[in-house]
């Protein structure tokens, strides 16, 4: 079998390519540029193209499938050739479904917490020795790739993203997976370039619930009014499971979960992680795992990359890196850290990097999202705004939007780093939140320098 990837260098695309390669499928691909780690990982498996760019001559009639990445445009010459030849062109979520349509699919959706919830399910299933396919949006300890496919696994676990599938498939990715078990962790407006109104954003989650397979399961956070409304409208054949957070207490540096009359020390903390853990447990129960088995296995879960990832820790201080960038994620992460370290000073630093976060009309959504931090820093690059062809914003506008009494805004990452380096981090938690890297800052090296 032969499969060609148009835009193979993308985060999920190159992981899917590696998964198919390991499955024994012949894989080729093209892209106009490659970055690490995809470049090295593709090269190690002999999948890195000899030169960058698009090469329609690589598209031949004997290809079994062409997989189209999100950043490949409609006029891509390889795509044009594939259509001329009448080849089947898939978006990657469509292809994942094709590979797993005979399996029991667990799909985790939501504006926040979906990577963590998916990772918890994967960790528990692996710890218990259960075979499963998967796709998750971060690197998980114990898994070499972010995508795994096999011939014999009876279960597939997918992180379900609401963003668009491809230039040919302008529907939310999670609408392609047809879950047997669907989780929605919560809804908070995001991706305004695709969902310009709150109603349109909520609408795609309603559509996701409608894709649940006959006699499937709908697991949702009961504290979200929109999810309650969706639950009331699901088909009668779908079983509904509302959840809240697991009971827990904090003892020193430890988080103890109380379940079934027993106590379990876990490696993650914060109210939202306890909610995600409950959702993951309900999903695992629907594939034959008991609650006690889940709790025994989850104790060794250390979290996903860039989800409150510990960068540096001393006796009295710690630095975390988190993917938080949208308002709901920012608020949840900052509050989780404050709740965990009540007696320490919290210094939070975040980057406005996505289309939504850099849109002037969206900025008011960030009001009070960093209130749990004693000191707050926000960075954005005006050149990125220009590149995204957005209306310019000013540092004053950003500052007013956050409504934080001790917040400073930077548009030069060197000035931000200098400000951070001038600080004293004794008895302090440093929380760095971004989906980027502050325009080339080595965040791990910076944390090593600050936390001593």
Steps between C-alpha positions, in 0.01 A plus 500: 500500500630850410397828666623850419484797740459854369648717782664209681697729733206601722484392863225239467568432130858381555389291798232334286762438230727334757210289631415373150870434430524290818185317391676391181342744255721665237499874577618798296442870554577860416503837673625852434693516830597275790563580864618297795411253630314379190806544275724271705227248573407463133867476402562222754237286325608593146185706442653848468474620138831567325395859434234741620208606287211351307569238232191393304702229324499311833123462469445186297200285423619209715458695825234347726438828685611861522480671839465877491643715779329809636749755368493370141297745294230424242735583213776264619654339186511154658136526602410614149678195353330262745161633398584470132584132555182443700690386809330481836607804705446486876541752777692337785186460721321330211792261458520428873134402490560272200781327691285450812140470378474142627628592848334652806590868482535728804515867392580783742380848402479833679652846505743401774627185671463269201873423467530423871185286503610308190846450650353364824290246308802392297722470808250284687427270206872451436575441868227235510637330187205575272564543126375821338563740215528869579550860393586772751616858462812483719794276569411252776751319717516135397387565141749557218251674272180706533317254271488123528323259264489121498314216334369324810426761772125500579497858636599841357547811716499837322537857615219675314588847374224737391724680249458441125619180334657625174459746217265250331322403819393815690332314784621444855743209527303327772193473277686235297566252782146369579570414866358207691599687816502881477634736767454877503697669779357850460430776250675840501503706180815465286612492134303811405646493148293183446219558752429874492214476750444318828199327346703362209765370741246325723334366186797287403493327842128432454585346163774290666246352744278414204780286350506258793447146375172314572484390866808709575596702808506877561723604792491868591602743774181578688617849604468625141151623414553458124598137548192442715285638219672270250439205731129572496496478121706186436325205338307267733734209418806688635584450870586824681765526774541838674812543714663747737843495666624212711530563872854591602709668766846654502754380756829690479620456140267205436153482345292216645190379314229330705308233309304201622607559858869481406768766452725525194798735465504641145762692304278784375321773691222755473121493471497465121734202509262332745215563254704361210591197708134424569417530128789267413385247760145496360639442150720215619207343684323482165778277364515256790718676761378517859522819703753345736717379209490852355604664826786256556631568148452879496734544797802472269368756250731802485314717250539586132773719350434872556204427729629634831832340412763550770803677352701557817444441869693587815412469867296820499431590134373340180453591133220355285438510124144479374333515158233738636426787262121534474312681779345188655830311500688798638256545788483129584876454499579810705233417757621139524851617582376752759278236659793260518754755629288727720792632704735576210528802272367419152674661200309426180630577152296434185527558125218617275579292194187357334262665255229540763730635772641767268160618377398834653132406531594183692729666757219574752462123545827513700357718778609368844644176356833556681360635826640203692855618420675749728702630205396461137685554174348487151700493178399540137689573179348772278664337196295184559184711499611654172578156356153375597353814337322605815414846628793634707471497878697698757658406831254731677203326339631162612564625851150643532347178365656280769385728784784386727638746755862381471544417131761616248482454123806450277541506123874418505592155631850617598349763726269241652789262569702785654208583729465138607872466560492804728253331734551302820338156493544388858180337629344554156315309229586610146226406253579537129202459267517498121421306184818652350844582637507878553678542165791267554546500878639172636249472782672205671833684513327811633332298777833342594648849529218649706420213739809428706 
